[in-house]
Amino acid sequence: MLSVVIPSYNEKGLVLKASQRLSEILSEAGIVYELIFVDDGSRDTTWEEICIASENNDAVKGISFSRNFGKESAIFAGLEMASGECCAVIDCDLQHPPEKLVDMYNLWQQGYEIVNGVKEDRGRESVAHGFAAKCFYKLMSNAINIDMSRSSDFKLMDRKVVNVLLSLSERKTFFRALVGWAGYKSVDVPFCVEERTEGATHFSTKALFKYAISNITSYSSAPMQIVTVLGSIFLFFSVILGIQTFIKHLLGNAADGFTTVILLLLIIGSIQMIGLGIIGYYISQIFIECKARPRYLISRQCGKDFTK
Ligand code: UDP
Ligand code: MG
């Protein structure tokens, strides 16, 4: 059985469309499936639509969070509820073409344990948003040594991989990167991002920035090393400056330059503060992980034989 996890947050009007289109495509291809909608604390009629979809189709199941916990939590909740031998994750807004699921499923049957949907083009988005996304993926790719620029959450995984993901105890997860981290036999399936037919993206440029910081720090400690690198560069230049000053002193021209001193003080001061900030951020992450609060809280469930 193929379990399809669909995180949905304020997707009024799209849930029924998504469930209809997915069930049409999957049943036509003769794939046994279940659709798990995870309502991430929506404030519109998303939950009601999920319930209607589950009444119309026994393969549709739904869980609802007590509040908005974020897409990452929604994905993990869905995976936890899934009972298929393979699980796929797809956006509710149908920006990930559902037809590709059939190709992905076939590749899984051929023995691939992870099938990654990779973006061929990013669809229509604003210049600022595209730039922010590009910078984020550049940073992320460098930090974790995996090419993230075209990656997406549109993936199909074998049960083995899902179990590995579920066994991770970290509270703050970064699904895309963790799947790459797990390894296993993988293959890429390119897809074109489709237009959103209803509603708008939940990730503004500011939200994307916050998402980036939180994901990078939850996955990698590379930012902490930036401070070490900057420190080393400064040490290098100060040694050179020191030597130059000493030679000048020997030659009888004492160094002057009050402005240089002030500037250096300011630069070093800011780097130290940024460094402290980065360390502070990691300490807050440790704090969150230590508290070990649940990743999400489920308030409601719907769907036939949904006993998990
Ligand atoms: N989403 C979610 N929780 C959130 C934000 C988004 O479950 O807090 C879901 C949303 O319903 C959609 C998917 O994540 O199915 C992708 O969101 P969106 O389309 O806004 O992002 P984009 O496609 O612009 O990256
Ligand atoms: Mg979208």
Short mmCIF file of C-alpha atoms and ligand atoms in Angstrom, two decimals:
data_model
loop_
_atom_site.label_atom_id
_atom_site.label_comp_id
_atom_site.label_asym_id
_atom_site.label_seq_id
_atom_site.Cartn_x
_atom_site.Cartn_y
_atom_site.Cartn_z
CA MET A 1 0.00 0.00 0.00
CA LEU A 2 1.10 3.57 -0.74
CA SER A 3 0.47 6.09 2.01
CA VAL A 4 0.32 9.67 0.82
CA VAL A 5 0.92 12.30 3.49
CA ILE A 6 -0.56 15.71 2.71
CA PRO A 7 0.25 18.58 5.10
CA SER A 8 -2.53 21.14 4.86
CA TYR A 9 -2.66 24.55 6.47
CA ASN A 10 -5.48 26.93 5.57
CA GLU A 11 -6.08 25.17 2.25
CA LYS A 12 -9.79 25.92 1.95
CA GLY A 13 -11.08 24.75 -1.42
CA LEU A 14 -8.03 22.66 -2.17
CA VAL A 15 -8.50 19.62 0.09
CA LEU A 16 -11.42 18.17 -1.85
CA LYS A 17 -9.71 18.91 -5.16
CA ALA A 18 -6.50 17.26 -3.99
CA SER A 19 -8.23 14.18 -2.61
CA GLN A 20 -10.28 13.76 -5.77
CA ARG A 21 -7.35 14.17 -8.11
CA LEU A 22 -5.06 11.92 -6.11
CA SER A 23 -7.63 9.15 -5.78
CA GLU A 24 -8.46 9.30 -9.48
CA ILE A 25 -4.83 9.06 -10.52
CA LEU A 26 -3.88 6.35 -8.03
CA SER A 27 -6.90 4.13 -8.58
CA GLU A 28 -6.51 4.45 -12.35
CA ALA A 29 -2.92 3.22 -12.00
CA GLY A 30 -4.18 0.32 -9.88
CA ILE A 31 -2.24 1.36 -6.79
CA VAL A 32 -3.67 0.54 -3.36
CA TYR A 33 -3.40 3.76 -1.39
CA GLU A 34 -4.40 5.80 1.61
CA LEU A 35 -4.45 9.58 1.77
CA ILE A 36 -3.51 11.08 5.12
CA PHE A 37 -4.41 14.75 5.41
CA VAL A 38 -2.72 16.51 8.31
CA ASP A 39 -4.56 19.68 9.24
CA ASP A 40 -1.85 21.87 10.75
CA GLY A 41 -4.16 23.92 12.96
CA SER A 42 -5.97 25.65 10.11
CA ARG A 43 -8.29 28.52 10.93
CA ASP A 44 -10.53 28.06 7.89
CA THR A 45 -12.71 25.16 6.75
CA THR A 46 -9.80 22.82 5.90
CA TRP A 47 -10.73 20.33 8.65
CA GLU A 48 -14.40 20.19 7.61
CA GLU A 49 -13.29 19.51 4.04
CA ILE A 50 -10.99 16.73 5.19
CA CYS A 51 -13.92 15.13 7.07
CA ILE A 52 -16.14 15.38 3.99
CA ALA A 53 -13.39 13.83 1.85
CA SER A 54 -13.04 10.95 4.32
CA GLU A 55 -16.81 10.34 4.26
CA ASN A 56 -16.75 10.21 0.45
CA ASN A 57 -13.74 7.93 0.25
CA ASP A 58 -12.68 5.24 2.76
CA ALA A 59 -9.05 5.65 1.75
CA VAL A 60 -8.98 9.21 3.08
CA LYS A 61 -7.90 9.75 6.67
CA GLY A 62 -7.37 12.93 8.58
CA ILE A 63 -5.73 14.22 11.72
CA SER A 64 -5.90 17.71 13.07
CA PHE A 65 -3.36 19.48 15.26
CA SER A 66 -4.38 21.49 18.29
CA ARG A 67 -2.63 24.50 16.75
CA ASN A 68 -0.24 25.37 13.92
CA PHE A 69 2.96 23.38 14.50
CA GLY A 70 4.50 23.93 11.05
CA LYS A 71 4.93 21.85 7.92
CA GLU A 72 7.78 19.75 9.34
CA SER A 73 5.65 18.54 12.24
CA ALA A 74 2.75 17.88 9.88
CA ILE A 75 4.94 15.68 7.67
CA PHE A 76 6.22 13.67 10.62
CA ALA A 77 2.74 13.25 12.10
CA GLY A 78 1.50 11.94 8.75
CA LEU A 79 4.40 9.51 8.47
CA GLU A 80 3.73 8.25 11.97
CA MET A 81 0.11 7.55 11.07
CA ALA A 82 0.95 5.90 7.75
CA SER A 83 0.77 2.15 7.43
CA GLY A 84 1.88 1.64 3.82
CA GLU A 85 5.00 -0.21 2.70
CA CYS A 86 5.96 3.04 1.04
CA CYS A 87 5.02 6.60 1.91
CA ALA A 88 4.92 9.75 -0.17
CA VAL A 89 4.72 13.38 0.89
CA ILE A 90 2.98 15.88 -1.37
CA ASP A 91 1.76 19.48 -0.94
CA CYS A 92 -1.96 20.04 -0.62
CA ASP A 93 -1.95 22.91 -3.12
CA LEU A 94 -1.22 20.50 -6.01
CA GLN A 95 1.94 22.45 -6.89
CA HIS A 96 3.61 19.04 -6.89
CA PRO A 97 2.08 17.26 -9.92
CA PRO A 98 0.18 14.22 -8.54
CA GLU A 99 0.68 12.26 -11.82
CA LYS A 100 4.36 11.93 -10.89
CA LEU A 101 3.36 9.79 -7.92
CA VAL A 102 2.71 6.91 -10.32
CA ASP A 103 6.22 7.20 -11.83
CA MET A 104 7.66 7.42 -8.34
CA TYR A 105 5.74 4.36 -7.22
CA ASN A 106 7.01 2.41 -10.24
CA LEU A 107 10.58 3.39 -9.41
CA TRP A 108 10.03 2.21 -5.83
CA GLN A 109 8.82 -1.13 -7.21
CA GLN A 110 12.05 -1.32 -9.21
CA GLY A 111 13.93 -1.28 -5.92
CA TYR A 112 14.69 2.39 -5.23
CA GLU A 113 14.24 3.19 -1.55
CA ILE A 114 14.01 6.96 -1.90
CA VAL A 115 12.47 8.73 -4.87
CA ASN A 116 13.15 12.48 -4.73
CA GLY A 117 11.00 14.92 -6.65
CA VAL A 118 13.40 17.65 -7.86
CA LYS A 119 12.21 20.99 -9.19
CA GLU A 120 12.98 21.55 -12.84
CA ASP A 121 11.85 25.15 -12.58
CA ARG A 122 10.57 26.94 -9.53
CA GLY A 123 7.27 28.14 -11.03
CA ARG A 124 6.19 31.76 -10.72
CA GLU A 125 7.42 33.59 -7.65
CA SER A 126 8.52 37.13 -6.79
CA VAL A 127 12.13 38.22 -7.41
CA ALA A 128 12.77 38.77 -3.70
CA HIS A 129 11.29 35.39 -2.81
CA GLY A 130 13.29 33.62 -5.52
CA PHE A 131 16.46 35.36 -4.35
CA ALA A 132 15.81 34.48 -0.70
CA ALA A 133 15.12 30.85 -1.61
CA LYS A 134 18.29 30.74 -3.71
CA CYS A 135 20.45 32.15 -0.90
CA PHE A 136 18.92 29.76 1.60
CA TYR A 137 19.60 26.71 -0.51
CA LYS A 138 23.13 27.88 -1.32
CA LEU A 139 23.86 28.28 2.39
CA MET A 140 22.20 25.02 3.26
CA SER A 141 23.92 23.07 0.48
CA ASN A 142 27.31 24.33 1.62
CA ALA A 143 26.58 23.62 5.25
CA ILE A 144 25.48 20.03 4.80
CA ASN A 145 27.18 19.04 1.54
CA ILE A 146 23.96 18.03 -0.19
CA ASP A 147 22.65 19.95 -3.23
CA MET A 148 19.47 21.52 -1.93
CA SER A 149 18.81 24.07 -4.69
CA ARG A 150 16.30 21.95 -6.57
CA SER A 151 15.15 19.77 -3.71
CA SER A 152 11.59 19.67 -2.45
CA ASP A 153 9.47 17.87 0.11
CA PHE A 154 7.86 15.89 -2.70
CA LYS A 155 9.29 12.45 -2.01
CA LEU A 156 8.41 8.79 -1.91
CA MET A 157 10.16 6.57 0.61
CA ASP A 158 10.34 2.92 1.45
CA ARG A 159 9.08 1.80 4.86
CA LYS A 160 12.72 1.25 5.92
CA VAL A 161 13.50 4.93 5.40
CA VAL A 162 10.28 6.05 7.10
CA ASN A 163 11.15 3.95 10.14
CA VAL A 164 14.62 5.52 10.27
CA LEU A 165 13.08 9.00 10.17
CA LEU A 166 10.56 8.10 12.86
CA SER A 167 13.29 6.71 15.09
CA LEU A 168 15.09 10.06 15.20
CA SER A 169 14.46 11.69 18.54
CA GLU A 170 15.12 15.31 17.57
CA ARG A 171 12.25 17.73 18.08
CA LYS A 172 13.23 20.18 15.37
CA THR A 173 13.39 18.27 12.15
CA PHE A 174 14.30 19.19 8.59
CA PHE A 175 12.64 16.52 6.50
CA ARG A 176 14.35 17.23 3.16
CA ALA A 177 17.83 17.16 4.59
CA LEU A 178 17.17 14.20 6.89
CA VAL A 179 16.06 12.04 3.96
CA GLY A 180 19.34 12.91 2.22
CA TRP A 181 21.25 12.20 5.42
CA ALA A 182 19.67 8.74 5.70
CA GLY A 183 21.31 7.69 2.43
CA TYR A 184 19.80 4.52 0.84
CA LYS A 185 19.32 3.84 -2.83
CA SER A 186 17.82 6.99 -4.30
CA VAL A 187 16.74 8.34 -7.62
CA ASP A 188 15.56 11.77 -8.78
CA VAL A 189 12.35 12.48 -10.65
CA PRO A 190 12.25 15.99 -12.16
CA PHE A 191 8.97 17.90 -12.02
CA CYS A 192 7.76 21.38 -12.92
CA VAL A 193 6.20 23.37 -10.08
CA GLU A 194 2.58 24.05 -10.97
CA GLU A 195 0.64 27.22 -10.30
CA ARG A 196 -1.29 27.51 -7.06
CA THR A 197 -4.98 27.58 -8.02
CA GLU A 198 -6.28 28.87 -4.70
CA GLY A 199 -4.90 30.76 -1.72
CA ALA A 200 -1.34 32.00 -1.41
CA THR A 201 1.99 30.61 -0.23
CA HIS A 202 2.44 30.44 3.55
CA PHE A 203 6.12 31.25 3.27
CA SER A 204 6.71 34.99 2.88
CA THR A 205 10.31 36.10 2.40
CA LYS A 206 10.53 36.87 6.14
CA ALA A 207 9.02 33.49 7.03
CA LEU A 208 11.45 31.79 4.65
CA PHE A 209 14.35 33.55 6.39
CA LYS A 210 13.19 32.34 9.81
CA TYR A 211 12.57 28.86 8.40
CA ALA A 212 16.09 28.91 6.94
CA ILE A 213 17.80 29.88 10.20
CA SER A 214 15.80 27.37 12.19
CA ASN A 215 16.46 24.55 9.72
CA ILE A 216 20.14 25.26 9.23
CA THR A 217 20.79 25.39 12.96
CA SER A 218 18.69 22.31 13.63
CA TYR A 219 20.61 20.30 11.08
CA SER A 220 24.15 21.65 11.01
CA SER A 221 26.69 23.25 13.33
CA ALA A 222 28.50 24.94 10.41
CA PRO A 223 27.44 28.50 11.40
CA MET A 224 29.39 28.14 14.64
CA GLN A 225 32.51 27.46 12.62
CA ILE A 226 32.01 30.70 10.69
CA VAL A 227 33.12 32.56 13.83
CA THR A 228 36.26 30.42 14.06
CA VAL A 229 37.05 31.09 10.40
CA LEU A 230 36.50 34.83 10.80
CA GLY A 231 38.65 34.80 13.94
CA SER A 232 41.46 33.06 12.06
CA ILE A 233 41.28 35.55 9.18
CA PHE A 234 41.50 38.42 11.64
CA LEU A 235 44.42 36.81 13.43
CA PHE A 236 46.23 36.48 10.10
CA PHE A 237 45.73 40.14 9.25
CA SER A 238 46.70 41.32 12.73
CA VAL A 239 49.99 39.40 12.51
CA ILE A 240 50.75 41.07 9.16
CA LEU A 241 49.76 44.47 10.54
CA GLY A 242 51.91 43.81 13.60
CA ILE A 243 54.95 42.97 11.48
CA GLN A 244 54.40 46.05 9.30
CA THR A 245 54.10 48.29 12.37
CA PHE A 246 57.24 46.80 13.88
CA ILE A 247 59.23 47.38 10.67
CA LYS A 248 57.90 50.94 10.45
CA HIS A 249 58.91 51.45 14.08
CA LEU A 250 62.44 50.25 13.33
CA LEU A 251 62.63 52.61 10.38
CA GLY A 252 61.67 55.47 12.63
CA ASN A 253 58.06 56.13 11.40
CA ALA A 254 55.80 55.35 14.32
CA ALA A 255 52.35 54.12 13.17
CA ASP A 256 49.44 56.48 13.53
CA GLY A 257 45.82 56.21 12.57
CA PHE A 258 43.20 56.74 15.18
CA THR A 259 40.46 55.89 12.64
CA THR A 260 41.97 52.48 11.98
CA VAL A 261 41.85 51.68 15.68
CA ILE A 262 38.20 52.68 15.96
CA LEU A 263 37.29 50.75 12.82
CA LEU A 264 39.08 47.62 13.97
CA LEU A 265 37.38 47.86 17.35
CA LEU A 266 33.99 48.14 15.69
CA ILE A 267 34.60 45.24 13.31
CA ILE A 268 35.95 42.95 16.00
CA GLY A 269 33.16 44.00 18.37
CA SER A 270 30.46 43.20 15.83
CA ILE A 271 31.97 39.86 14.93
CA GLN A 272 32.12 38.95 18.62
CA MET A 273 28.50 39.91 19.07
CA ILE A 274 27.38 37.97 16.01
CA GLY A 275 29.40 35.02 17.30
CA LEU A 276 27.72 35.23 20.69
CA GLY A 277 24.36 35.44 18.92
CA ILE A 278 25.05 32.29 16.92
CA ILE A 279 26.18 30.42 20.04
CA GLY A 280 23.08 31.73 21.83
CA TYR A 281 20.88 30.38 19.06
CA TYR A 282 22.39 26.93 19.39
CA ILE A 283 21.98 27.03 23.16
CA SER A 284 18.30 27.82 22.64
CA GLN A 285 18.08 24.83 20.30
CA ILE A 286 19.66 22.62 22.98
CA PHE A 287 17.17 24.05 25.46
CA ILE A 288 14.25 23.14 23.16
CA GLU A 289 15.61 19.64 22.51
CA CYS A 290 16.23 19.07 26.25
CA LYS A 291 12.66 19.88 27.13
CA ALA A 292 11.64 17.13 24.70
CA ARG A 293 8.15 18.41 24.22
CA PRO A 294 6.12 16.52 21.62
CA ARG A 295 6.52 17.67 18.01
CA TYR A 296 2.76 18.13 17.71
CA LEU A 297 -0.51 17.56 19.55
CA ILE A 298 -3.42 15.87 17.82
CA SER A 299 -6.88 17.14 18.69
CA ARG A 300 -9.09 15.26 16.20
CA GLN A 301 -9.04 12.32 13.83
CA CYS A 302 -11.37 11.19 11.07
CA GLY A 303 -11.54 8.36 8.59
CA LYS A 304 -12.53 4.71 8.52
CA ASP A 305 -10.51 2.15 10.54
CA PHE A 306 -8.16 4.84 11.65
CA THR A 307 -7.02 3.31 14.88
CA LYS A 308 -3.43 4.50 15.25
N1 UDP B 1 1.90 23.97 5.27
C1 UDP B 1 1.68 23.40 6.53
N2 UDP B 1 1.93 24.15 7.65
C2 UDP B 1 2.42 25.45 7.57
C3 UDP B 1 2.66 25.98 6.29
C4 UDP B 1 2.38 25.23 5.17
O1 UDP B 1 1.25 22.25 6.63
O2 UDP B 1 2.62 26.06 8.62
C5 UDP B 1 1.60 23.15 4.06
C6 UDP B 1 0.67 23.82 3.07
O3 UDP B 1 -0.68 23.55 3.37
C7 UDP B 1 1.07 23.18 1.76
C8 UDP B 1 2.56 22.93 1.96
O4 UDP B 1 2.79 22.98 3.36
O5 UDP B 1 0.43 21.95 1.54
C9 UDP B 1 3.40 23.93 1.23
O6 UDP B 1 3.03 25.23 1.60
P1 UDP B 1 3.01 26.44 0.59
O7 UDP B 1 2.29 26.07 -0.66
O8 UDP B 1 2.50 27.63 1.32
O9 UDP B 1 4.57 26.63 0.31
P2 UDP B 1 5.30 26.85 -1.10
O10 UDP B 1 4.66 25.93 -2.09
O11 UDP B 1 5.12 28.26 -1.43
O12 UDP B 1 6.72 26.48 -0.79
MG MG B 2 2.77 25.59 -2.51
#
